[in-house]
Amino acid sequence: MGIENWGWIWTAIMPLAVILYYFFRKKYKDQPISSTLFWQETMKEIQASPYLKKLQHHLLFYIQLAALLLCVLGLLQPYFNSDTLEGNEFIFVVDTSATMLAGSPSHFEQQKEKMAGLLQQTGGKPVTIVKTGQSPEVLVRDERDLEVLEQAIEQLQISYETAQMEQTLLFAETLVDNESTVIHVFTDALDRTALAGKTDQVYVVHGIGEPLRNVSIRQFGLAETDGGMRAIVQVVNESSEPMSGTLHLSNGETEKESAIKLEPKEEILAPVEGLPTGKLWEAALEVDDDYNADNAMASYVQQPIDAIFIDSSLHELVASGFSSLDMKVTSLAPDQLANQKGAPIVTNQTELLAGDAPVLLMGRNDETASEAAGQIETTDHPLFTYAALEEVYVSHLYPAFKNYETIASIDGKPFIQVSPEGDLIVLADIQSTDWPLSPSFPLFLWSAVNELAGSESFLGFFQPNEHRSVALASTSGEWEIFKDSNYMASYLEGEGPFIAPAEPGIYDVTSGSESLKMIVQLSIEEKTLETGAAYQIGQAASEEETVRFSLVPGILLFILILLMAEWEVYRRGIALR
């Protein structure tokens, strides 16, 4: 603790003057009264407690003296020092993925409290706050005002999408201005290997090592059988203790439930037979665990596609891949494909993209391919849920289509795209890759067929905040998104990609009399909890090792309380006279 302004020490003369005033003030003596005119007033004075009267006079003196001494102390501007955070600038990277909702209080609330506490130790140095996600977002940049920073932290909300921490940290590094900048990462868990190569930057990871119980619904599938609908629910117990609960299946009209019990780290497939016919079903798990976001999942029964038309000019491995899926494959000459309907078309003719039938374009007949090199990078698209492409080699790529969404790329060049109408484009000939040798090839074809199948009443499966090109057309050109009859957002046709809501669940997408169902569901990564640790990598220099906190605001508040107490003592003293 210290004093900032000793020049005001002369004001200590004021409390000394008050003391002298009490020493030399006029004293009153008892005076006998010969008349009975003032007898009642005299009796009141005699009956009053002399000790209370004396105490009141002394208490008033002590309060006045204390208030004056505090005024002198306030003018001297006392303060105390506290250690500051290491570094001269700070970047707060905040994990807003769904797993941060785990725990009670949630990991997200715990990290928000920790951030608010660290702000008090920044000493007025600039702070930048970055939110994780597929597209990292800067909430505030180089802000010094504590009130603005505290408000930004208070307004943080869970986005439910995968954190994409590696991508977010690369983005945060582009905001670093000097070597003394420290990046604080607020998450539930971040492995040290993710920061192994970042030796030129200082990182402070605030992980949470609290072990939690979690039972999740990983997959939920439906199929039509002769005896009605059949559901299969994959349930996983991540906890280190046995867990039991109840599995509920509902289509809005019918509900069926079954009891489940899982041993530690056990995974089960729970089949439910004899469900009534219905397109949309929701599975909900009633269990006493510490993470509820992965306890529900919805599924929609789409009309299966068992036939497909393939351009005979394509490599025979394409037809073999579809044949392995037990599909009816019809090979047609290129000039016979334009009039085909009722099934998807697999071709390299770009002019067929303007037709009514869904198209899987593999290669291009209107461009020349150029050499390509590098690893395939994919986005969080349902097409790659089961088909991983990281090990696939591609030697040549065709030029990309403009204004098409890119969902896979090689060294920054588009590899797989989605058209605004929902057609799929693979910008490579199959013979230019080793893809058919990979198990992901038939899985990709199966996912592509399901993606092209679509439905007149179902828009599709989305991940939280997913940006996707969708085939929506209405007379008004505007679509509204509702959840449980509550308005959520609007989408204007042609005004950029369709953006899915953040919170998982079942949504209605309507325009006039048209209505489509849409399902938003968590990714697999957000259904797995991890425990982390707090650690630091690197060390940064600081211009100041301590931050100064003034005691003047607290002193002023205490003076105000003393003044109120002084008035009350004075009022009571007057009343007893």
Coordinates of C-alpha atoms in Angstrom, one line a residue:
M1 CA 0.0 0.0 0.0
G2 CA 1.2 3.6 -0.7
I3 CA 0.3 7.3 -0.8
E4 CA 0.2 9.0 -4.2
N5 CA -0.2 12.7 -3.1
W6 CA 1.6 13.7 0.1
G7 CA 1.0 17.4 -0.7
W8 CA -2.4 17.3 0.9
I9 CA -1.1 16.3 4.3
W10 CA -1.6 19.8 5.5
T11 CA -5.4 19.2 5.6
A12 CA -4.8 17.2 8.8
I13 CA -5.2 20.5 10.5
M14 CA -9.0 20.3 10.0
P15 CA -9.6 17.4 12.5
L16 CA -7.3 19.1 14.9
A17 CA -9.4 22.2 14.7
V18 CA -12.5 20.1 15.6
I19 CA -10.8 18.7 18.6
L20 CA -9.8 22.2 19.8
Y21 CA -13.4 23.3 19.3
Y22 CA -14.7 20.6 21.6
F23 CA -12.0 21.5 24.2
F24 CA -12.9 25.2 24.4
R25 CA -16.6 25.3 23.6
K26 CA -18.9 27.0 26.1
K27 CA -20.0 24.9 29.1
Y28 CA -23.4 25.2 30.7
K29 CA -24.1 25.1 34.5
D30 CA -27.3 24.0 36.3
Q31 CA -29.4 26.9 37.2
P32 CA -32.1 26.8 40.0
I33 CA -35.6 27.9 38.9
S34 CA -37.7 29.7 41.5
S35 CA -40.8 29.6 39.5
T36 CA -42.9 26.5 38.6
L37 CA -43.5 27.9 35.2
F38 CA -40.9 25.7 33.6
W39 CA -41.3 22.8 35.9
Q40 CA -42.2 20.2 33.2
E41 CA -39.2 21.1 31.0
T42 CA -36.9 20.9 34.1
M43 CA -38.3 17.4 35.0
K44 CA -37.6 16.1 31.5
E45 CA -34.0 17.2 31.7
I46 CA -33.6 15.6 35.1
Q47 CA -35.3 12.3 34.0
A48 CA -33.1 11.9 30.9
S49 CA -30.3 9.5 31.4
P50 CA -27.1 11.4 31.9
Y51 CA -25.0 8.5 30.5
L52 CA -27.0 8.4 27.2
K53 CA -26.8 12.2 26.9
K54 CA -23.0 12.1 27.4
L55 CA -22.6 9.2 25.0
Q56 CA -24.6 11.0 22.3
H57 CA -22.4 14.0 22.6
H58 CA -19.2 11.9 22.5
L59 CA -20.5 9.8 19.6
L60 CA -21.2 12.8 17.4
F61 CA -17.7 14.0 18.1
Y62 CA -16.2 10.7 17.1
I63 CA -18.2 10.4 13.9
Q64 CA -17.3 14.0 12.8
L65 CA -13.6 13.3 13.6
A66 CA -13.6 10.0 11.7
A67 CA -15.3 11.7 8.6
L68 CA -12.6 14.4 8.6
L69 CA -9.8 12.0 8.9
L70 CA -11.2 9.9 6.0
C71 CA -11.4 13.1 4.0
V72 CA -7.7 13.8 4.6
L73 CA -6.9 10.2 3.7
G74 CA -8.9 10.5 0.5
L75 CA -7.0 13.6 -0.5
L76 CA -3.7 11.8 0.0
Q77 CA -5.0 9.2 -2.6
P78 CA -3.9 5.9 -1.0
Y79 CA -3.6 2.8 -3.2
F80 CA -2.4 -0.8 -3.1
N81 CA -0.5 -2.7 -5.8
S82 CA -1.4 -6.1 -7.3
D83 CA 0.5 -8.3 -9.7
T84 CA -0.4 -7.8 -13.3
L85 CA -0.8 -10.4 -16.0
E86 CA 2.4 -11.3 -17.8
G87 CA 2.6 -9.4 -21.1
N88 CA 1.7 -6.0 -22.5
E89 CA -1.2 -7.0 -24.8
F90 CA -3.6 -9.9 -24.4
I91 CA -5.8 -12.0 -26.7
F92 CA -8.6 -14.0 -25.1
V93 CA -9.7 -17.0 -27.2
V94 CA -13.0 -18.2 -25.9
D95 CA -14.3 -21.7 -26.7
T96 CA -18.1 -21.5 -27.4
S97 CA -18.6 -25.1 -28.5
A98 CA -21.4 -27.2 -27.1
T99 CA -19.2 -29.2 -24.7
M100 CA -18.7 -26.0 -22.7
L101 CA -22.2 -26.4 -21.4
A102 CA -21.1 -29.4 -19.3
G103 CA -20.9 -29.2 -15.6
S104 CA -22.8 -27.3 -12.9
P105 CA -22.1 -24.4 -13.1
S106 CA -21.2 -25.0 -16.7
H107 CA -17.6 -24.8 -17.9
F108 CA -18.6 -21.8 -20.0
E109 CA -19.8 -19.8 -16.9
Q110 CA -16.7 -20.8 -15.0
Q111 CA -14.5 -19.5 -17.8
K112 CA -16.5 -16.3 -18.1
E113 CA -15.9 -15.6 -14.4
K114 CA -12.2 -16.4 -14.8
M115 CA -12.0 -13.9 -17.7
A116 CA -13.7 -11.2 -15.7
G117 CA -11.2 -11.7 -12.9
L118 CA -8.2 -11.6 -15.2
L119 CA -9.4 -8.3 -16.7
Q120 CA -8.8 -6.7 -13.3
Q121 CA -5.1 -7.6 -13.6
T122 CA -4.5 -6.2 -17.1
G123 CA -3.6 -2.8 -15.7
G124 CA -5.4 -1.0 -18.6
K125 CA -3.4 -2.8 -21.3
P126 CA -5.2 -3.6 -24.6
V127 CA -7.3 -6.8 -24.7
T128 CA -8.7 -8.6 -27.8
I129 CA -11.5 -11.2 -27.4
V130 CA -11.9 -13.9 -30.1
K131 CA -14.8 -16.4 -30.3
T132 CA -14.1 -19.9 -31.7
G133 CA -15.9 -21.6 -34.6
Q134 CA -15.8 -22.4 -38.2
S135 CA -15.4 -18.7 -38.8
P136 CA -13.6 -17.2 -35.8
E137 CA -15.1 -13.8 -34.8
V138 CA -13.4 -10.8 -33.1
L139 CA -15.7 -9.4 -30.5
V140 CA -13.5 -6.5 -29.4
R141 CA -10.1 -5.4 -30.6
D142 CA -7.4 -3.7 -28.6
E143 CA -9.9 -2.5 -26.0
R144 CA -8.7 -0.9 -22.7
D145 CA -12.1 0.1 -21.2
L146 CA -12.9 -2.5 -18.5
E147 CA -16.6 -1.7 -18.8
V148 CA -16.7 -2.5 -22.5
L149 CA -14.7 -5.7 -22.0
E150 CA -16.8 -6.9 -19.1
Q151 CA -20.0 -6.3 -21.2
A152 CA -18.5 -8.2 -24.1
I153 CA -17.8 -11.2 -21.9
E154 CA -21.2 -11.0 -20.3
Q155 CA -22.9 -11.1 -23.7
L156 CA -20.9 -14.2 -24.8
Q157 CA -23.2 -17.2 -25.8
I158 CA -22.7 -20.8 -26.8
S159 CA -22.6 -21.3 -30.6
Y160 CA -22.9 -25.1 -30.4
E161 CA -20.6 -25.6 -33.4
T162 CA -17.2 -27.4 -33.2
A163 CA -14.5 -25.1 -31.8
Q164 CA -12.0 -25.6 -34.6
M165 CA -9.4 -24.6 -32.1
E166 CA -6.4 -25.1 -34.4
Q167 CA -8.0 -22.8 -37.1
T168 CA -9.0 -20.3 -34.4
L169 CA -5.5 -20.1 -32.9
L170 CA -4.0 -19.5 -36.4
F171 CA -6.5 -16.7 -36.8
A172 CA -5.6 -15.3 -33.3
E173 CA -1.9 -15.2 -34.2
T174 CA -2.7 -12.9 -37.1
L175 CA -3.9 -10.3 -34.5
V176 CA -0.6 -10.4 -32.6
D177 CA 1.2 -7.0 -32.8
N178 CA 4.4 -7.6 -30.8
E179 CA 6.4 -10.3 -29.0
S180 CA 4.9 -9.3 -25.6
T181 CA 1.4 -10.3 -26.7
V182 CA 0.0 -13.3 -24.7
I183 CA -2.8 -15.5 -26.0
H184 CA -5.1 -16.8 -23.2
V185 CA -7.2 -19.8 -24.3
F186 CA -10.4 -20.5 -22.3
T187 CA -11.6 -24.0 -23.1
D188 CA -12.4 -27.3 -21.4
A189 CA -9.5 -29.1 -22.8
L190 CA -6.6 -28.4 -25.2
D191 CA -3.8 -31.0 -25.7
R192 CA -0.3 -29.7 -25.5
T193 CA 0.5 -31.3 -28.9
A194 CA -1.7 -28.7 -30.6
L195 CA 0.7 -26.0 -29.5
A196 CA 3.9 -28.0 -29.9
G197 CA 5.2 -26.1 -32.9
K198 CA 4.2 -22.6 -31.6
T199 CA 7.5 -21.8 -29.9
D200 CA 7.5 -18.1 -31.0
Q201 CA 4.2 -17.2 -29.2
V202 CA 3.2 -17.2 -25.6
Y203 CA 0.1 -19.2 -24.7
V204 CA -1.7 -19.6 -21.4
V205 CA -4.3 -22.4 -21.5
H206 CA -7.1 -22.3 -18.9
G207 CA -8.4 -25.9 -19.1
I208 CA -10.8 -27.6 -16.7
G209 CA -9.8 -30.9 -15.2
E210 CA -13.2 -31.6 -13.6
P211 CA -14.2 -35.3 -14.4
L212 CA -17.8 -35.4 -15.5
R213 CA -20.4 -38.1 -16.1
N214 CA -21.8 -38.2 -19.7
V215 CA -24.1 -40.6 -21.6
S216 CA -24.8 -39.5 -25.2
I217 CA -26.8 -40.5 -28.2
R218 CA -24.2 -40.9 -30.9
Q219 CA -26.4 -42.1 -33.8
F220 CA -30.1 -42.5 -34.5
G221 CA -31.3 -44.2 -37.6
L222 CA -34.8 -45.2 -38.9
A223 CA -35.9 -47.8 -41.5
E224 CA -39.2 -48.9 -42.9
T225 CA -40.0 -52.6 -42.5
D226 CA -42.9 -54.9 -43.1
G227 CA -43.9 -54.6 -39.5
G228 CA -43.7 -50.8 -39.3
M229 CA -40.8 -48.5 -38.5
R230 CA -37.6 -49.8 -36.9
A231 CA -35.2 -47.5 -35.0
I232 CA -31.7 -48.1 -33.8
V233 CA -30.1 -45.8 -31.3
Q234 CA -26.4 -45.9 -30.5
V235 CA -25.9 -44.9 -26.8
V236 CA -22.4 -44.5 -25.3
N237 CA -21.4 -44.1 -21.6
E238 CA -18.2 -42.1 -21.2
S239 CA -18.4 -42.2 -17.4
S240 CA -16.3 -44.3 -15.1
E241 CA -19.3 -45.5 -13.3
P242 CA -22.5 -47.5 -14.3
M243 CA -25.3 -45.3 -15.7
S244 CA -29.0 -46.1 -16.2
G245 CA -31.8 -44.1 -17.7
T246 CA -34.8 -44.2 -20.0
L247 CA -34.8 -43.9 -23.8
H248 CA -37.9 -42.1 -25.2
L249 CA -38.8 -42.2 -28.9
S250 CA -41.6 -39.8 -30.2
N251 CA -43.0 -38.6 -33.5
G252 CA -45.3 -36.0 -31.9
E253 CA -48.3 -38.4 -31.7
T254 CA -46.8 -41.7 -30.5
E255 CA -44.2 -42.2 -27.8
K256 CA -42.4 -45.3 -26.9
E257 CA -39.8 -45.8 -24.1
S258 CA -37.4 -48.4 -23.0
A259 CA -35.0 -48.7 -20.0
I260 CA -31.3 -48.9 -20.6
K261 CA -28.3 -49.6 -18.4
L262 CA -24.7 -49.2 -19.3
E263 CA -21.5 -50.3 -17.6
P264 CA -18.5 -47.9 -17.5
K265 CA -17.2 -47.0 -21.0
E266 CA -19.9 -49.2 -22.5
E267 CA -21.4 -48.7 -25.9
I268 CA -24.8 -50.3 -26.9
L269 CA -27.1 -50.4 -29.9
A270 CA -30.7 -50.1 -28.7
P271 CA -33.2 -51.4 -31.3
V272 CA -36.8 -50.4 -31.1
E273 CA -39.3 -52.4 -33.2
G274 CA -42.9 -52.0 -34.3
L275 CA -43.0 -48.2 -34.4
P276 CA -45.9 -46.7 -36.3
T277 CA -45.2 -45.2 -39.7
G278 CA -43.9 -41.7 -39.5
K279 CA -41.2 -39.6 -41.3
L280 CA -39.8 -37.6 -38.4
W281 CA -38.8 -39.1 -35.0
E282 CA -36.9 -37.8 -32.1
A283 CA -34.9 -39.8 -29.5
A284 CA -34.4 -38.4 -26.1
L285 CA -32.4 -39.9 -23.2
E286 CA -33.5 -39.3 -19.7
V287 CA -30.4 -39.8 -17.6
D288 CA -28.7 -38.2 -14.6
D289 CA -25.4 -37.0 -16.2
D290 CA -23.5 -33.7 -16.3
Y291 CA -24.1 -32.8 -20.0
N292 CA -27.6 -32.6 -21.5
A293 CA -26.9 -31.2 -25.0
D294 CA -26.1 -34.7 -26.5
N295 CA -29.1 -36.4 -24.9
A296 CA -31.4 -35.9 -27.8
M297 CA -31.3 -36.5 -31.5
A298 CA -33.8 -36.4 -34.4
S299 CA -34.0 -38.5 -37.6
Y300 CA -36.0 -38.3 -40.8
V301 CA -36.9 -41.2 -43.1
Q302 CA -36.1 -40.2 -46.7
Q303 CA -37.3 -42.0 -49.7
P304 CA -34.4 -44.3 -50.6
I305 CA -32.8 -44.2 -54.1
D306 CA -32.2 -47.6 -55.6
A307 CA -31.4 -46.6 -59.1
I308 CA -28.9 -44.2 -60.8
F309 CA -27.9 -43.2 -64.3
I310 CA -24.2 -43.1 -65.2
D311 CA -22.5 -41.6 -68.1
S312 CA -20.8 -44.4 -70.1
S313 CA -17.8 -42.1 -70.9
L314 CA -16.8 -42.1 -67.2
H315 CA -14.3 -44.7 -65.8
E316 CA -15.8 -48.1 -65.1
L317 CA -14.7 -47.8 -61.5
V318 CA -17.5 -45.2 -60.9
A319 CA -20.2 -47.7 -62.0
S320 CA -18.5 -50.5 -59.9
G321 CA -18.6 -48.2 -56.8
F322 CA -22.3 -47.7 -57.1
S323 CA -22.9 -51.4 -57.9
S324 CA -21.2 -52.3 -54.6
L325 CA -24.0 -50.3 -52.9
D326 CA -26.7 -52.7 -54.3
M327 CA -28.0 -50.0 -56.5
K328 CA -29.5 -50.5 -60.0
V329 CA -27.0 -48.8 -62.2
T330 CA -28.0 -47.8 -65.8
S331 CA -25.2 -46.9 -68.1
L332 CA -26.2 -44.5 -70.9
A333 CA -24.4 -42.7 -73.7
P334 CA -23.7 -39.0 -73.0
D335 CA -26.4 -37.8 -75.5
Q336 CA -29.1 -40.0 -73.8
L337 CA -28.8 -38.5 -70.3
A338 CA -30.5 -35.1 -70.8
N339 CA -34.0 -36.5 -70.8
Q340 CA -33.6 -38.9 -67.8
K341 CA -35.7 -38.2 -64.7
G342 CA -36.5 -39.9 -61.5
A343 CA -33.0 -40.7 -60.5
P344 CA -29.7 -38.9 -60.0
I345 CA -27.3 -38.6 -62.9
V346 CA -23.5 -39.2 -62.7
T347 CA -21.6 -37.5 -65.5
N348 CA -18.9 -35.0 -66.5
Q349 CA -21.2 -32.9 -68.7
T350 CA -21.5 -29.5 -67.1
E351 CA -24.6 -28.6 -69.3
L352 CA -26.6 -31.1 -67.4
L353 CA -26.4 -29.0 -64.3
A354 CA -29.1 -26.8 -65.7
G355 CA -31.6 -29.7 -65.9
D356 CA -34.2 -30.9 -63.4
A357 CA -32.5 -34.1 -62.3
P358 CA -30.0 -34.1 -59.5
V359 CA -26.4 -34.4 -60.8
L360 CA -23.1 -35.7 -59.4
L361 CA -20.5 -34.2 -61.7
M362 CA -17.2 -36.1 -61.7
G363 CA -14.8 -34.1 -63.8
R364 CA -15.6 -31.5 -66.5
N365 CA -16.0 -31.8 -70.2
D366 CA -15.6 -28.0 -70.9
E367 CA -12.2 -27.4 -69.1
T368 CA -8.7 -28.7 -69.0
A369 CA -7.3 -30.1 -65.7
S370 CA -4.1 -28.8 -64.3
E371 CA -1.6 -30.4 -61.8
A372 CA -2.4 -30.4 -58.1
A373 CA -0.5 -31.4 -55.0
G374 CA -1.3 -31.4 -51.3
Q375 CA -3.6 -33.0 -48.7
I376 CA -7.4 -32.7 -49.0
E377 CA -9.0 -30.4 -46.4
T378 CA -12.7 -30.8 -45.8
T379 CA -15.3 -28.6 -44.0
D380 CA -17.9 -29.8 -41.5
H381 CA -20.4 -31.1 -44.2
P382 CA -22.6 -34.1 -43.7
L383 CA -21.1 -35.5 -46.9
F384 CA -17.9 -36.3 -45.0
T385 CA -19.5 -37.8 -41.9
Y386 CA -18.5 -41.3 -42.9
A387 CA -16.1 -40.6 -45.8
A388 CA -12.7 -39.3 -44.6
L389 CA -10.6 -38.0 -47.6
E390 CA -7.4 -37.0 -45.9
E391 CA -5.4 -40.0 -47.3
V392 CA -6.7 -39.7 -50.9
Y393 CA -4.2 -38.6 -53.6
V394 CA -5.3 -36.3 -56.5
S395 CA -2.9 -35.4 -59.3
H396 CA -5.0 -33.1 -61.4
L397 CA -7.9 -30.6 -60.8
Y398 CA -10.3 -28.8 -63.0
P399 CA -11.1 -25.1 -62.6
A400 CA -13.8 -24.4 -60.0
F401 CA -17.3 -23.0 -60.6
K402 CA -17.9 -19.4 -59.5
N403 CA -20.4 -18.8 -56.8
Y404 CA -20.5 -22.5 -55.8
E405 CA -19.8 -23.5 -52.2
T406 CA -16.5 -25.3 -51.7
I407 CA -16.6 -28.1 -49.2
A408 CA -13.3 -29.7 -49.9
S409 CA -10.0 -28.3 -51.2
I410 CA -6.4 -29.1 -52.1
D411 CA -3.8 -26.6 -51.3
G412 CA -6.5 -23.8 -51.3
K413 CA -7.9 -25.0 -54.7
P414 CA -11.5 -26.3 -54.7
F415 CA -11.9 -30.1 -55.0
I416 CA -15.6 -30.7 -54.2
Q417 CA -18.3 -28.1 -54.6
V418 CA -22.1 -27.8 -54.1
S419 CA -24.2 -25.8 -56.5
P420 CA -27.0 -23.5 -55.4
E421 CA -29.4 -26.1 -56.6
G422 CA -27.8 -28.8 -54.5
D423 CA -25.8 -30.6 -57.2
L424 CA -22.5 -32.1 -56.2
I425 CA -19.3 -31.4 -58.2
V426 CA -16.0 -33.4 -58.0
L427 CA -13.4 -31.4 -59.9
A428 CA -11.3 -34.4 -60.8
D429 CA -11.5 -37.4 -63.1
I430 CA -11.6 -40.6 -61.0
Q431 CA -8.6 -42.0 -63.0
S432 CA -6.5 -39.0 -61.7
T433 CA -6.8 -40.2 -58.2
D434 CA -6.3 -43.3 -56.0
W435 CA -9.7 -42.8 -54.5
P436 CA -11.2 -46.1 -55.7
L437 CA -8.6 -47.9 -53.6
S438 CA -9.8 -46.2 -50.4
P439 CA -12.7 -47.5 -48.3
S440 CA -14.0 -43.9 -48.3
F441 CA -14.9 -44.1 -52.0
P442 CA -18.1 -46.2 -51.7
L443 CA -19.0 -44.4 -48.5
F444 CA -18.7 -41.1 -50.3
L445 CA -20.9 -42.4 -53.2
W446 CA -23.5 -43.5 -50.6
S447 CA -23.5 -40.2 -48.8
A448 CA -23.7 -38.3 -52.2
V449 CA -26.7 -40.3 -53.3
N450 CA -28.5 -39.5 -49.9
E451 CA -27.5 -35.9 -50.3
L452 CA -29.0 -35.8 -53.8
A453 CA -32.1 -37.7 -52.8
G454 CA -33.6 -34.7 -51.0
S455 CA -37.3 -34.5 -50.2
E456 CA -40.2 -32.3 -51.0
S457 CA -40.9 -31.8 -47.3
F458 CA -37.4 -32.1 -45.8
L459 CA -34.6 -29.5 -46.2
G460 CA -31.9 -31.7 -44.7
F461 CA -29.6 -32.3 -41.8
F462 CA -27.4 -29.3 -40.7
Q463 CA -24.8 -28.7 -38.1
P464 CA -25.1 -25.6 -35.9
N465 CA -24.5 -22.3 -37.7
E466 CA -23.6 -24.2 -40.9
H467 CA -23.5 -22.2 -44.1
R468 CA -24.8 -24.1 -47.1
S469 CA -26.2 -23.6 -50.5
V470 CA -29.8 -24.9 -50.6
A471 CA -32.4 -25.3 -53.4
L472 CA -35.2 -23.1 -52.1
A473 CA -37.7 -21.3 -54.4
S474 CA -40.9 -19.6 -53.5
T475 CA -43.2 -16.9 -54.9
S476 CA -42.2 -14.4 -52.2
G477 CA -38.5 -15.2 -52.2
E478 CA -38.4 -15.1 -48.4
W479 CA -38.3 -18.0 -46.0
E480 CA -38.9 -17.9 -42.2
I481 CA -37.4 -20.3 -39.7
F482 CA -39.5 -21.4 -36.7
K483 CA -38.9 -23.7 -33.7
D484 CA -41.8 -24.8 -31.6
S485 CA -43.9 -22.0 -33.3
N486 CA -41.3 -19.4 -32.2
Y487 CA -39.8 -17.2 -34.9
M488 CA -36.0 -17.6 -35.2
A489 CA -34.7 -16.0 -38.4
S490 CA -35.4 -15.3 -42.1
Y491 CA -33.6 -16.3 -45.3
L492 CA -33.9 -14.3 -48.6
E493 CA -33.3 -16.3 -51.7
G494 CA -30.2 -15.3 -53.6
E495 CA -28.8 -13.3 -50.6
G496 CA -25.8 -15.5 -49.8
P497 CA -25.8 -19.1 -48.4
F498 CA -28.4 -20.5 -46.1
I499 CA -27.3 -20.3 -42.4
A500 CA -28.6 -22.9 -40.0
P501 CA -29.7 -22.0 -36.5
A502 CA -27.2 -22.5 -33.6
E503 CA -29.2 -24.6 -31.2
P504 CA -29.8 -28.3 -32.1
G505 CA -33.4 -29.3 -32.7
I506 CA -36.2 -29.6 -35.3
Y507 CA -37.1 -26.5 -37.2
D508 CA -39.9 -25.5 -39.7
V509 CA -38.8 -23.5 -42.8
T510 CA -41.8 -21.9 -44.2
S511 CA -42.8 -19.5 -47.0
G512 CA -46.5 -18.9 -47.6
S513 CA -48.2 -22.3 -47.8
E514 CA -44.9 -24.1 -48.3
S515 CA -43.3 -25.7 -45.3
L516 CA -40.1 -27.8 -44.9
K517 CA -38.6 -29.6 -41.9
M518 CA -35.0 -29.1 -41.0
I519 CA -32.9 -30.9 -38.4
V520 CA -29.9 -29.3 -36.7
Q521 CA -27.7 -31.7 -34.8
L522 CA -24.4 -31.7 -33.0
S523 CA -21.3 -33.1 -34.6
I524 CA -19.7 -36.2 -33.2
E525 CA -16.9 -34.1 -31.6
E526 CA -19.4 -32.2 -29.5
K527 CA -20.8 -35.5 -28.0
T528 CA -17.5 -36.4 -26.4
L529 CA -16.3 -34.7 -23.2
E530 CA -12.6 -34.3 -22.4
T531 CA -10.8 -33.1 -19.2
G532 CA -7.9 -30.6 -19.6
A533 CA -5.3 -28.9 -17.6
A534 CA -4.1 -25.4 -17.1
Y535 CA -0.6 -24.7 -18.4
Q536 CA 1.6 -22.1 -20.1
I537 CA 3.9 -22.2 -23.1
G538 CA 6.6 -19.5 -23.4
Q539 CA 7.2 -16.3 -21.4
A540 CA 6.6 -12.7 -22.2
A541 CA 8.1 -9.5 -20.8
S542 CA 6.0 -6.9 -19.1
E543 CA 6.5 -3.1 -18.9
E544 CA 4.8 -3.1 -15.5
E545 CA 4.9 -5.9 -12.9
T546 CA 2.1 -4.5 -10.8
V547 CA -1.2 -2.7 -11.3
R548 CA -2.4 0.1 -9.0
F549 CA -5.9 0.0 -7.4
S550 CA -7.1 3.3 -5.8
L551 CA -8.8 3.2 -2.4
V552 CA -10.5 6.6 -2.8
P553 CA -13.8 5.2 -4.1
G554 CA -14.1 3.0 -1.0
I555 CA -13.2 5.9 1.3
L556 CA -15.8 8.2 -0.3
L557 CA -18.5 5.5 0.3
F558 CA -17.5 5.1 3.9
I559 CA -17.6 9.0 4.4
L560 CA -21.1 9.0 3.0
I561 CA -22.2 6.3 5.5
L562 CA -20.6 8.3 8.4
L563 CA -22.5 11.5 7.3
M564 CA -25.8 9.6 7.4
A565 CA -24.9 8.2 10.8
E566 CA -24.0 11.7 12.1
W567 CA -27.4 13.1 11.0
E568 CA -29.2 10.3 12.8
V569 CA -27.2 10.8 16.0
Y570 CA -27.9 14.6 15.9
R571 CA -31.6 14.0 15.3
R572 CA -31.9 11.7 18.3
G573 CA -30.0 14.1 20.4
I574 CA -32.4 17.0 19.5
A575 CA -35.4 14.8 20.3
L576 CA -34.2 14.0 23.8
R577 CA -33.7 17.6 24.8

